[in-house]
Short mmCIF file of C-alpha atoms and ligand atoms in Angstrom, two decimals:
data_model
loop_
_atom_site.label_atom_id
_atom_site.label_comp_id
_atom_site.label_asym_id
_atom_site.label_seq_id
_atom_site.Cartn_x
_atom_site.Cartn_y
_atom_site.Cartn_z
CA MET U 1 12.69 31.57 -8.01
CA ASP U 2 14.06 28.20 -6.95
CA TYR U 3 12.03 25.07 -7.63
CA ALA U 4 11.13 24.41 -3.98
CA ALA U 5 9.64 27.89 -3.66
CA THR U 6 7.43 27.33 -6.71
CA VAL U 7 6.06 24.08 -5.31
CA ILE U 8 5.56 24.69 -1.60
CA LYS U 9 2.51 26.72 -0.57
CA GLN U 10 3.22 27.76 3.01
CA ALA U 11 -0.42 28.70 3.67
CA GLU U 12 -1.41 25.08 2.89
CA ILE U 13 0.82 23.93 5.72
CA ASP U 14 0.09 26.66 8.24
CA LYS U 15 -3.67 26.17 8.20
CA TYR U 16 -3.25 22.71 9.75
CA LEU U 17 -0.77 23.60 12.48
CA SER U 18 -1.99 23.92 16.02
CA GLY U 19 -0.35 26.80 17.86
CA GLY U 20 2.50 26.55 15.37
CA ALA U 21 3.07 22.85 16.11
CA ASP U 22 2.51 19.86 13.87
CA PHE U 23 1.18 16.49 14.98
CA ILE U 24 4.52 14.77 15.55
CA ASP U 25 5.30 15.23 19.21
CA ASP U 26 8.79 13.71 19.50
CA ALA U 27 8.94 14.01 23.28
CA ALA U 28 5.53 12.36 23.73
CA ILE U 29 6.57 9.46 21.48
CA VAL U 30 9.79 8.91 23.41
CA ARG U 31 7.91 9.13 26.72
CA ALA U 32 5.26 6.61 25.63
CA LEU U 33 7.89 4.15 24.41
CA GLU U 34 9.79 4.50 27.67
CA SER U 35 6.76 4.00 29.90
CA GLY U 36 5.60 1.00 27.82
CA LYS U 37 8.71 -0.98 28.75
CA ASN U 38 8.31 -4.38 30.49
CA PRO U 39 4.60 -4.65 29.72
CA ASP U 40 2.22 -6.51 31.98
CA PRO U 41 0.72 -9.53 30.11
CA LYS U 42 -2.82 -8.74 31.32
CA ARG U 43 -2.56 -5.22 29.93
CA VAL U 44 -1.21 -6.55 26.63
CA ARG U 45 -4.18 -8.92 26.34
CA ASP U 46 -6.64 -6.10 27.08
CA ILE U 47 -5.06 -4.05 24.30
CA LEU U 48 -5.32 -6.96 21.88
CA ALA U 49 -9.03 -7.24 22.73
CA LYS U 50 -9.49 -3.54 21.96
CA SER U 51 -7.80 -3.91 18.60
CA LEU U 52 -9.96 -6.94 17.84
CA SER U 53 -12.99 -4.71 18.28
CA ILE U 54 -11.49 -2.59 15.43
CA GLU U 55 -10.75 0.49 17.51
CA THR U 56 -7.68 2.59 16.81
CA LEU U 57 -5.18 2.21 19.65
CA SER U 58 -3.76 5.08 21.69
CA MET U 59 -0.09 6.01 21.72
CA ASP U 60 0.42 4.38 25.12
CA GLU U 61 -1.32 1.17 24.10
CA THR U 62 0.73 0.91 20.94
CA ALA U 63 3.96 1.64 22.80
CA THR U 64 3.08 -1.22 25.17
CA LEU U 65 2.68 -3.66 22.27
CA LEU U 66 5.91 -2.49 20.67
CA ASN U 67 7.76 -3.40 23.87
CA VAL U 68 6.55 -6.99 23.99
CA SER U 69 9.44 -9.44 23.78
CA VAL U 70 8.18 -12.55 25.60
CA PRO U 71 7.78 -15.23 22.88
CA GLU U 72 4.40 -16.45 24.10
CA LEU U 73 2.93 -12.93 24.13
CA LEU U 74 4.46 -12.22 20.75
CA ARG U 75 2.70 -15.31 19.38
CA GLU U 76 -0.59 -14.04 20.80
CA MET U 77 0.04 -10.69 19.13
CA PHE U 78 0.68 -12.32 15.74
CA SER U 79 -2.45 -14.35 16.06
CA ALA U 80 -4.53 -11.28 17.02
CA ALA U 81 -3.06 -9.35 14.08
CA ALA U 82 -4.10 -12.09 11.66
CA GLN U 83 -7.58 -12.20 13.22
CA VAL U 84 -7.97 -8.44 12.88
CA LYS U 85 -7.07 -8.66 9.20
CA ARG U 86 -9.56 -11.49 8.62
CA LYS U 87 -12.30 -9.72 10.52
CA VAL U 88 -11.98 -6.55 8.48
CA TYR U 89 -10.96 -7.89 5.05
CA ASP U 90 -11.61 -11.64 5.15
CA ASN U 91 -8.98 -13.92 3.55
CA ARG U 92 -8.45 -11.90 0.39
CA VAL U 93 -5.19 -10.37 -0.77
CA VAL U 94 -5.40 -7.65 -3.40
CA THR U 95 -2.59 -7.64 -5.94
CA PHE U 96 -1.22 -4.79 -7.98
CA ALA U 97 1.85 -3.86 -9.98
CA PRO U 98 4.11 -0.81 -9.73
CA LEU U 99 4.59 1.18 -12.92
CA TYR U 100 7.59 3.49 -12.71
CA CYS U 101 7.01 6.36 -15.14
CA SER U 102 10.01 8.61 -14.54
CA ASN U 103 13.25 8.64 -12.60
CA LEU U 104 13.94 12.33 -13.14
CA CYS U 105 14.29 13.84 -9.69
CA ALA U 106 15.26 17.23 -8.32
CA ASN U 107 15.55 15.93 -4.76
CA ASN U 108 18.59 14.34 -3.24
CA CYS U 109 17.43 11.74 -0.72
CA ALA U 110 20.50 9.94 0.60
CA TYR U 111 18.97 6.44 0.31
CA CYS U 112 17.47 6.60 -3.21
CA GLY U 113 18.99 5.60 -6.55
CA PHE U 114 16.99 8.37 -8.27
CA ARG U 115 18.57 11.19 -6.20
CA SER U 116 19.82 14.08 -8.31
CA SER U 117 23.48 13.64 -7.32
CA ASN U 118 23.53 10.04 -8.57
CA THR U 119 25.31 10.56 -11.88
CA VAL U 120 25.34 6.84 -12.66
CA GLU U 121 21.53 6.67 -12.89
CA LYS U 122 20.22 6.56 -16.47
CA ARG U 123 17.41 9.13 -16.56
CA ARG U 124 14.25 8.67 -18.49
CA MET U 125 10.59 9.73 -18.46
CA LEU U 126 8.04 7.64 -20.31
CA SER U 127 5.84 9.30 -22.92
CA ALA U 128 2.11 8.56 -22.88
CA GLY U 129 2.72 6.12 -25.75
CA GLU U 130 5.43 4.32 -23.78
CA VAL U 131 3.15 4.10 -20.74
CA LYS U 132 0.56 2.41 -22.96
CA LYS U 133 3.15 -0.16 -24.08
CA GLU U 134 3.89 -1.00 -20.45
CA VAL U 135 0.20 -1.32 -19.66
CA GLU U 136 -0.38 -3.59 -22.66
CA ILE U 137 1.93 -6.10 -20.97
CA LEU U 138 0.60 -5.56 -17.46
CA ALA U 139 -3.09 -5.70 -18.31
CA GLY U 140 -2.96 -7.77 -21.49
CA LYS U 141 -0.37 -10.44 -20.70
CA ILE U 142 -0.03 -10.63 -16.90
CA GLY U 143 -3.60 -9.73 -16.02
CA HIS U 144 -3.21 -6.88 -13.55
CA LYS U 145 -6.22 -4.65 -12.90
CA ARG U 146 -4.60 -2.24 -10.44
CA LEU U 147 -1.48 -0.16 -10.77
CA ILE U 148 0.55 2.05 -8.55
CA MET U 149 2.20 4.56 -10.86
CA VAL U 150 5.42 5.97 -9.42
CA TYR U 151 7.20 9.25 -10.18
CA GLY U 152 10.33 11.11 -9.11
CA GLU U 153 9.80 14.79 -8.27
CA HIS U 154 10.85 17.06 -11.10
CA PRO U 155 9.56 20.17 -12.94
CA SER U 156 8.99 18.04 -16.09
CA THR U 157 6.87 15.45 -14.29
CA GLY U 158 4.41 17.55 -12.28
CA ALA U 159 0.65 17.09 -11.92
CA ASP U 160 -0.05 17.57 -15.66
CA TYR U 161 2.38 14.81 -16.62
CA ILE U 162 1.01 12.55 -13.89
CA ALA U 163 -2.58 13.10 -15.06
CA GLU U 164 -1.59 12.49 -18.70
CA THR U 165 0.19 9.23 -17.93
CA MET U 166 -2.68 8.04 -15.71
CA GLN U 167 -5.14 8.66 -18.52
CA ALA U 168 -2.84 6.82 -20.91
CA ALA U 169 -2.91 3.81 -18.57
CA TYR U 170 -6.70 3.82 -18.35
CA SER U 171 -7.06 4.09 -22.12
CA VAL U 172 -5.44 0.70 -22.84
CA LYS U 173 -7.85 -2.13 -23.70
CA VAL U 174 -6.27 -5.41 -24.82
CA PRO U 175 -8.33 -8.30 -26.18
CA VAL U 176 -7.80 -11.39 -24.00
CA LYS U 177 -9.55 -14.80 -23.90
CA SER U 178 -12.85 -13.34 -22.64
CA GLY U 179 -13.40 -9.64 -22.82
CA ARG U 180 -10.40 -7.37 -22.47
CA GLY U 181 -7.40 -6.72 -20.31
CA GLU U 182 -7.59 -3.29 -18.74
CA ILE U 183 -6.54 -1.29 -15.72
CA ARG U 184 -9.52 -0.49 -13.53
CA ARG U 185 -7.80 1.41 -10.77
CA VAL U 186 -4.73 3.63 -10.91
CA ASN U 187 -3.14 4.64 -7.61
CA ILE U 188 -0.09 6.86 -7.50
CA ASN U 189 3.01 7.19 -5.36
CA ALA U 190 4.23 10.69 -6.03
CA ALA U 191 5.61 13.72 -4.29
CA PRO U 192 3.27 15.84 -2.15
CA MET U 193 1.20 18.32 -4.17
CA SER U 194 -0.75 21.51 -3.65
CA VAL U 195 -4.53 21.28 -3.34
CA ALA U 196 -4.92 22.59 -6.91
CA ASP U 197 -2.60 19.91 -8.29
CA TYR U 198 -4.33 17.16 -6.34
CA LYS U 199 -7.57 18.20 -8.02
CA LYS U 200 -5.94 17.64 -11.41
CA VAL U 201 -4.88 14.09 -10.61
CA LYS U 202 -8.23 13.33 -9.01
CA ALA U 203 -9.94 14.42 -12.22
CA ALA U 204 -7.73 11.97 -14.14
CA GLY U 205 -9.34 9.10 -12.19
CA LEU U 206 -7.04 8.68 -9.21
CA GLY U 207 -7.76 5.81 -6.83
CA THR U 208 -5.42 6.17 -3.85
CA PHE U 209 -2.77 8.83 -3.33
CA GLN U 210 0.21 7.33 -1.56
CA VAL U 211 3.22 9.12 -0.14
CA PHE U 212 5.65 7.99 2.53
CA GLN U 213 7.01 10.31 5.18
CA GLU U 214 10.22 8.22 5.05
CA THR U 215 11.09 9.11 8.65
CA TYR U 216 8.99 10.87 11.27
CA HIS U 217 12.13 11.76 13.19
CA ARG U 218 12.86 15.39 12.33
CA GLU U 219 16.60 15.35 12.91
CA THR U 220 17.09 12.25 10.79
CA TYR U 221 14.76 13.70 8.15
CA ALA U 222 16.85 16.86 7.98
CA LYS U 223 20.07 14.87 7.60
CA LEU U 224 18.78 12.77 4.70
CA HIS U 225 16.87 15.41 2.72
CA PRO U 226 18.89 18.56 1.87
CA ALA U 227 17.16 21.75 3.01
CA ASN U 228 17.38 23.41 -0.40
CA THR U 229 15.16 20.73 -2.01
CA VAL U 230 11.36 20.44 -1.97
CA LYS U 231 11.64 17.25 -0.01
CA GLY U 232 13.75 19.05 2.58
CA ASN U 233 10.52 20.58 3.92
CA PHE U 234 9.33 18.08 6.57
CA ARG U 235 5.94 19.71 7.05
CA TRP U 236 5.07 20.06 3.35
CA ARG U 237 5.35 16.28 3.27
CA LEU U 238 3.71 15.69 6.65
CA TYR U 239 0.49 17.37 5.53
CA ALA U 240 0.47 15.85 2.03
CA GLN U 241 -2.41 13.55 2.94
CA HIS U 242 -4.35 16.38 4.60
CA ARG U 243 -4.18 18.46 1.42
CA ALA U 244 -5.17 15.47 -0.68
CA GLN U 245 -8.22 14.95 1.49
CA GLU U 246 -8.99 18.66 1.27
CA ALA U 247 -8.89 18.29 -2.51
CA GLY U 248 -11.51 15.54 -2.33
CA ILE U 249 -9.25 12.50 -2.56
CA ASP U 250 -10.79 10.16 0.01
CA ASP U 251 -8.32 7.33 -0.17
CA VAL U 252 -4.90 8.40 0.99
CA ALA U 253 -2.07 6.16 2.08
CA ILE U 254 0.78 6.60 4.53
CA GLY U 255 4.08 4.82 5.05
CA ALA U 256 7.58 5.09 6.44
CA LEU U 257 10.82 3.81 4.99
CA PHE U 258 12.00 1.51 7.75
CA GLY U 259 15.72 1.50 8.44
CA LEU U 260 16.30 5.25 8.53
CA TYR U 261 15.61 5.62 12.25
CA ASP U 262 14.44 3.53 15.22
CA TRP U 263 11.54 1.35 13.99
CA ARG U 264 9.47 1.75 17.15
CA PHE U 265 9.60 5.54 16.80
CA GLU U 266 8.46 5.26 13.16
CA VAL U 267 5.48 3.06 14.08
CA MET U 268 4.48 5.70 16.63
CA GLY U 269 4.91 8.37 13.95
CA LEU U 270 2.61 6.48 11.59
CA LEU U 271 0.06 6.11 14.36
CA SER U 272 0.27 9.87 15.13
CA HIS U 273 -0.38 10.46 11.44
CA ALA U 274 -3.46 8.23 11.48
CA HIS U 275 -4.74 9.98 14.61
CA ALA U 276 -4.24 13.40 13.00
CA MET U 277 -6.17 12.35 9.88
CA GLU U 278 -8.99 10.83 11.89
CA LYS U 279 -9.21 13.99 13.98
CA GLN U 280 -9.23 16.37 11.02
CA PHE U 281 -11.40 14.47 8.53
CA GLY U 282 -12.96 11.53 10.38
CA ILE U 283 -11.09 9.25 7.95
CA GLY U 284 -7.81 7.52 8.64
CA PRO U 285 -5.35 6.14 6.09
CA HIS U 286 -6.66 3.80 3.40
CA THR U 287 -3.45 1.78 3.61
CA VAL U 288 -0.23 1.77 5.57
CA SER U 289 3.08 0.69 3.99
CA PHE U 290 6.09 -0.47 5.95
CA PRO U 291 8.88 -0.95 3.38
CA ARG U 292 12.40 -1.70 4.54
CA ILE U 293 15.26 0.05 2.83
CA GLU U 294 16.89 -1.94 0.02
CA PRO U 295 20.30 -1.62 -1.66
CA ALA U 296 20.25 0.87 -4.53
CA CYS U 297 22.60 1.55 -7.42
CA ASN U 298 25.62 3.69 -6.43
CA THR U 299 23.99 4.41 -3.06
CA PRO U 300 26.22 3.18 -0.25
CA PHE U 301 24.08 4.83 2.42
CA ALA U 302 21.23 2.39 1.70
CA THR U 303 23.31 -0.50 3.01
CA ARG U 304 24.64 1.14 6.16
CA THR U 305 22.04 3.39 7.71
CA GLY U 306 22.77 2.33 11.27
CA HIS U 307 19.08 1.61 11.91
CA GLU U 308 18.54 -1.48 9.77
CA VAL U 309 15.44 -3.44 10.78
CA SER U 310 16.33 -7.10 11.32
CA ASP U 311 14.19 -9.96 10.05
CA GLU U 312 13.43 -10.72 13.68
CA ASP U 313 12.00 -7.26 14.31
CA PHE U 314 10.12 -6.98 11.03
CA LYS U 315 7.20 -9.15 12.10
CA PRO U 316 6.56 -7.41 15.48
CA LEU U 317 6.83 -4.11 13.61
CA GLY U 318 4.13 -5.08 11.10
CA CYS U 319 2.09 -6.56 13.89
CA GLY U 320 2.25 -3.34 15.94
CA LEU U 321 0.96 -1.38 12.95
CA ARG U 322 -1.76 -3.91 12.14
CA LEU U 323 -3.07 -3.79 15.69
CA ALA U 324 -2.69 -0.03 16.21
CA ILE U 325 -4.65 0.97 13.07
CA PRO U 326 -6.89 -2.07 12.67
CA TYR U 327 -9.17 -0.77 9.90
CA ALA U 328 -6.37 0.19 7.49
CA GLY U 329 -5.19 -1.95 4.61
CA MET U 330 -1.55 -2.99 4.89
CA ILE U 331 0.81 -3.40 1.97
CA VAL U 332 3.86 -5.63 1.74
CA THR U 333 5.95 -5.40 -1.41
CA CYS U 334 8.47 -7.33 -3.49
CA ARG U 335 11.19 -5.46 -1.61
CA GLU U 336 10.86 -8.37 0.82
CA ARG U 337 12.03 -11.94 0.17
CA PRO U 338 9.32 -14.57 -0.46
CA ALA U 339 9.93 -16.23 2.92
CA MET U 340 9.40 -12.94 4.76
CA ILE U 341 6.28 -12.15 2.73
CA ARG U 342 4.87 -15.54 3.76
CA GLU U 343 5.48 -14.58 7.41
CA VAL U 344 3.63 -11.27 7.27
CA ILE U 345 0.96 -11.94 4.66
CA PRO U 346 -1.59 -13.09 7.31
CA MET U 347 -1.77 -9.47 8.55
CA CYS U 348 -1.55 -7.77 5.15
CA THR U 349 -4.26 -6.89 2.65
CA GLN U 350 -2.23 -6.12 -0.46
CA ARG U 351 0.94 -7.14 -2.22
CA ASP U 352 2.49 -6.55 -5.62
CA ALA U 353 3.63 -9.32 -7.94
CA SER U 354 5.57 -9.74 -11.19
CA SER U 355 6.97 -6.32 -10.40
CA ARG U 356 9.61 -4.57 -12.46
CA ILE U 357 10.78 -1.20 -11.28
CA GLY U 358 13.13 -0.11 -14.06
CA ILE U 359 11.71 2.68 -16.23
CA GLY U 360 10.10 0.94 -19.21
CA ALA U 361 11.01 -2.47 -17.79
CA TYR U 362 7.82 -4.36 -18.63
CA SER U 363 7.99 -3.78 -22.38
CA ASP U 364 11.80 -3.71 -22.61
CA ARG U 365 12.52 -7.14 -21.17
CA ASP U 366 16.26 -6.99 -21.95
CA GLY U 367 17.37 -3.57 -20.80
CA GLY U 368 14.56 -2.59 -18.45
CA GLN U 369 15.95 -4.15 -15.30
CA GLU U 370 19.41 -2.61 -15.56
CA THR U 371 20.41 -1.48 -12.09
CA GLU U 372 21.00 2.06 -13.38
CA ARG U 373 17.35 2.38 -14.37
CA GLN U 374 15.95 1.19 -11.05
CA GLN U 375 15.33 2.94 -7.79
CA PHE U 376 16.44 -0.03 -5.67
CA MET U 377 16.66 -3.83 -5.93
CA LEU U 378 13.68 -6.16 -5.51
CA SER U 379 13.88 -9.40 -3.55
CA ASP U 380 10.80 -11.20 -4.88
CA SER U 381 10.88 -11.50 -8.66
CA ARG U 382 8.27 -14.25 -9.03
CA SER U 383 5.49 -13.98 -11.60
CA LEU U 384 1.92 -13.09 -10.68
CA ASP U 385 0.92 -16.64 -11.64
CA GLU U 386 3.43 -18.14 -9.17
CA VAL U 387 2.44 -15.73 -6.42
CA ILE U 388 -1.26 -16.43 -6.88
CA ARG U 389 -0.61 -20.17 -6.80
CA GLU U 390 1.31 -19.83 -3.56
CA LEU U 391 -1.35 -17.63 -1.97
CA ALA U 392 -4.08 -20.07 -3.00
CA SER U 393 -2.17 -22.99 -1.51
CA MET U 394 -1.95 -21.00 1.76
CA GLY U 395 -5.74 -20.44 1.69
CA TYR U 396 -5.72 -16.82 0.49
CA ILE U 397 -7.81 -15.72 -2.43
CA THR U 398 -6.26 -13.15 -4.75
CA SER U 399 -8.60 -10.29 -5.43
CA PHE U 400 -8.57 -7.98 -8.42
CA CYS U 401 -11.50 -6.08 -7.00
CA THR U 402 -11.61 -2.38 -7.71
CA ALA U 403 -15.23 -2.01 -6.67
CA GLY U 404 -14.82 0.00 -3.47
CA TYR U 405 -13.67 2.95 -5.46
CA ARG U 406 -16.13 2.68 -8.31
CA CYS U 407 -19.20 1.89 -6.23
CA GLY U 408 -18.79 4.85 -3.91
CA ARG U 409 -17.54 2.77 -0.99
CA THR U 410 -14.75 5.20 -0.27
CA GLY U 411 -13.69 7.57 2.46
CA ASP U 412 -16.04 8.14 5.35
CA HIS U 413 -18.45 5.52 4.12
CA ILE U 414 -15.86 2.79 3.86
CA MET U 415 -14.44 3.62 7.31
CA LYS U 416 -17.78 2.74 8.90
CA MET U 417 -17.99 -0.44 6.82
CA LEU U 418 -14.47 -1.47 7.76
CA ARG U 419 -14.88 -0.83 11.46
CA SER U 420 -18.09 -2.87 11.56
CA GLY U 421 -16.61 -5.74 9.55
CA ARG U 422 -19.26 -5.28 6.83
CA GLU U 423 -16.75 -4.48 4.09
CA GLY U 424 -15.17 -7.93 4.48
CA ARG U 425 -18.30 -9.55 3.09
CA PHE U 426 -18.09 -7.52 -0.10
CA CYS U 427 -14.37 -8.18 -0.28
CA LYS U 428 -15.05 -11.90 -0.27
CA LEU U 429 -17.76 -11.83 -2.93
CA ASN U 430 -15.84 -9.53 -5.25
CA ALA U 431 -12.68 -11.56 -4.72
CA ILE U 432 -14.50 -14.67 -5.92
CA LEU U 433 -15.78 -12.92 -9.06
CA THR U 434 -12.53 -11.20 -10.00
CA PHE U 435 -10.44 -14.28 -9.23
CA ARG U 436 -12.70 -16.27 -11.58
CA GLU U 437 -12.04 -13.68 -14.32
CA TRP U 438 -8.29 -13.88 -13.86
CA LEU U 439 -8.17 -17.67 -13.69
CA ASP U 440 -10.08 -17.94 -16.97
CA ASP U 441 -8.14 -15.23 -18.79
CA PHE U 442 -4.57 -15.58 -17.56
CA ALA U 443 -3.79 -18.56 -15.31
CA SER U 444 -1.41 -21.42 -16.14
CA PRO U 445 -3.09 -24.86 -16.01
CA GLU U 446 -1.63 -25.68 -12.57
CA THR U 447 -2.63 -22.35 -11.05
CA LYS U 448 -6.09 -22.70 -12.56
CA ARG U 449 -6.49 -26.13 -10.97
CA ILE U 450 -5.51 -24.87 -7.49
CA GLY U 451 -7.57 -21.72 -8.00
CA ASP U 452 -10.68 -23.69 -8.99
CA GLU U 453 -10.41 -25.73 -5.79
CA LEU U 454 -10.11 -22.56 -3.74
CA ILE U 455 -13.12 -20.95 -5.40
CA ALA U 456 -15.23 -24.05 -4.68
CA LYS U 457 -14.17 -23.79 -1.03
CA GLU U 458 -14.97 -20.06 -0.94
CA LEU U 459 -18.44 -20.57 -2.40
CA SER U 460 -19.28 -23.23 0.14
CA GLU U 461 -17.94 -21.00 2.93
CA VAL U 462 -20.25 -18.18 1.86
CA LYS U 463 -23.12 -20.66 2.03
CA THR U 464 -22.21 -21.78 5.55
CA ARG U 465 -22.02 -18.16 6.70
CA MET U 466 -25.66 -17.57 5.70
CA PRO U 467 -27.96 -16.13 6.88
CA GLY U 468 -25.81 -14.38 9.53
CA GLU U 469 -23.27 -12.62 7.33
CA PHE U 470 -24.60 -13.21 3.83
CA THR U 471 -28.26 -12.79 2.95
CA ASP U 472 -30.32 -14.96 0.56
CA GLU U 473 -30.35 -12.06 -1.85
CA MET U 474 -26.55 -11.83 -1.83
CA TRP U 475 -26.27 -15.56 -2.42
CA THR U 476 -28.67 -15.41 -5.39
CA THR U 477 -26.85 -12.45 -6.90
CA LEU U 478 -23.47 -14.10 -6.34
CA ASN U 479 -24.60 -17.23 -8.17
CA ASP U 480 -26.03 -15.19 -11.02
CA TYR U 481 -22.87 -13.07 -11.37
CA TYR U 482 -20.62 -16.09 -11.01
CA ARG U 483 -22.36 -17.97 -13.82
CA ARG U 484 -22.16 -14.91 -16.04
CA VAL U 485 -18.46 -14.30 -15.31
CA ALA U 486 -17.65 -17.98 -15.91
CA SER U 487 -19.31 -17.74 -19.29
CA GLY U 488 -17.26 -14.71 -20.31
CA GLU U 489 -19.03 -11.60 -18.99
CA ARG U 490 -16.65 -9.23 -17.20
CA ASP U 491 -16.54 -6.56 -14.49
CA LEU U 492 -19.58 -7.54 -12.42
CA CYS U 493 -19.30 -6.51 -8.79
CA PHE U 494 -21.12 -6.04 -5.50
N1 LIG Z 501 9.54 10.67 -5.47
C1 LIG Z 501 8.38 10.49 -4.69
C2 LIG Z 501 8.69 10.55 -3.23
O1 LIG Z 501 9.83 10.49 -2.85
O2 LIG Z 501 7.73 10.62 -2.48
C3 LIG Z 501 7.64 9.23 -4.94
C4 LIG Z 501 8.31 8.07 -5.51
S1 LIG Z 501 9.65 7.34 -4.62
C5 LIG Z 501 10.22 6.68 -6.09
C6 LIG Z 501 8.78 6.09 -3.71
C7 LIG Z 501 9.35 5.62 -2.41
O3 LIG Z 501 10.44 4.76 -2.63
C8 LIG Z 501 9.92 6.64 -1.49
O4 LIG Z 501 8.92 7.30 -0.79
C9 LIG Z 501 10.83 5.82 -0.59
O5 LIG Z 501 10.19 5.46 0.61
C10 LIG Z 501 11.07 4.56 -1.38
N2 LIG Z 501 12.53 4.31 -1.54
C11 LIG Z 501 13.48 5.17 -1.91
N3 LIG Z 501 14.71 4.59 -1.87
C12 LIG Z 501 14.51 3.33 -1.44
C13 LIG Z 501 15.40 2.23 -1.17
N4 LIG Z 501 16.71 2.32 -1.31
N5 LIG Z 501 14.85 1.06 -0.74
C14 LIG Z 501 13.52 0.95 -0.58
N6 LIG Z 501 12.63 1.95 -0.82
C15 LIG Z 501 13.13 3.13 -1.24
FE1 LIG Z 502 13.45 11.51 -5.66
FE2 LIG Z 502 11.53 10.18 -4.32
FE3 LIG Z 502 13.96 9.10 -4.74
FE4 LIG Z 502 13.75 11.10 -3.05
S1 LIG Z 502 12.77 9.07 -2.84
S2 LIG Z 502 15.33 10.92 -4.65
S3 LIG Z 502 12.15 12.31 -4.02
S4 LIG Z 502 12.45 9.61 -6.27
#
């Protein structure tokens, strides 16, 4: 039996179809985008108001926003997008690091350096021991608390390997100034799995399961993903998040690889995905990613797709997503240049930093970033310390909070909290506590100085937002926890 046939469980697709159709209605997307042309400013402003009340937008509403081109209206959209982010998540930005575990891949995606036909790529899968070495650097030297572990799709790196490497990451405890460096949340970006396999990775302590549809445009999808590969099956991928939710994984993440097809169509595809998840499970995506395609080793297609997203379009694109799915976290990555990240960070909730995407690249400082060991090239190679300093100087507090997951604020429960703006309060308090930890354990003197000033500002802001948003009890607990963290206690959260 060929590999694809051993992986894909047709019944796990069919059960979600409606009259044989999936939730991507190409014709409806094209129609909505067409009828949203030349939007009336009054209608645009009404839609912004709806998004500001943290309601998911309809296809027509989103199509209207995606057609805005008048500079003044665009500025209003950017401002509303930043307000939505602040309302739901306050001014915190969660940071994480990618950990690439294996570049073995049986698929042949035209844009990816890991594709099976790329003979130049140096293949390698990390052993559990090698994963631990990587994590010793990430958690012990840099100070990360969250990882996204990334895997190609290959018979040798299925759910058992993923679970084993996740457990290896969690097992690392490195003594640092106070307490220990450790990973408190492992998310994964991996190929779609069956319900049974999802259960295995959930049992290994999975935080969020992330997979990108790449393109929601079927024809383009078929061109870029050969039919005889697992990834060639559009619907197996389309329902990856549904199966994960069925397996009990509450936090699932969606994304598209921008630059493969028309960006407006892809935003509408992501929105259709969020609608389908909300309809089926009452829970939309935990985060949405909007990566742009980057050059990759021996991969000419990646630099001439014919649908490249310009810098000019990137911000309205992110803004459309932010406003259409207002409760979702949004992730920007080191694929983007620092200047572009600064532009979109007001609407984003997460970013990576000090990222290395070669296999084994954190512990092998010399050879790890060879182009033949990477999936694509990164544009922001700054250290976590530099990134945190920049964020702090822009008024954003870096959060290492992993509490949502561990305190049961996941799934259905967190959706209600996010929509009502109540989660933002916890985000702020936990950001203060985890930022204090990081500043004391890992910061350079200059970053610590700027960080201390920011924390003082944050504490006084909490005080001024009492008793409306923060209760006396929260204030007392915050002060108690803060004192304890500052004197070396670790991992206290709301
Ligand atoms: N192999 C799994 C899959 O394809 O879902 C998961 C890991 S894959 C390494 C992670 C993501 O990298 C892909 O979903 C794709 O969106 C992104 N990617 C692939 N090639 C890229 C490129 N040239 N530039 C930017 N992102 C790329
Ligand atoms: Fe393999 Fe994922 Fe790259 Fe496609 S995108 S070649 S599945 S690693």
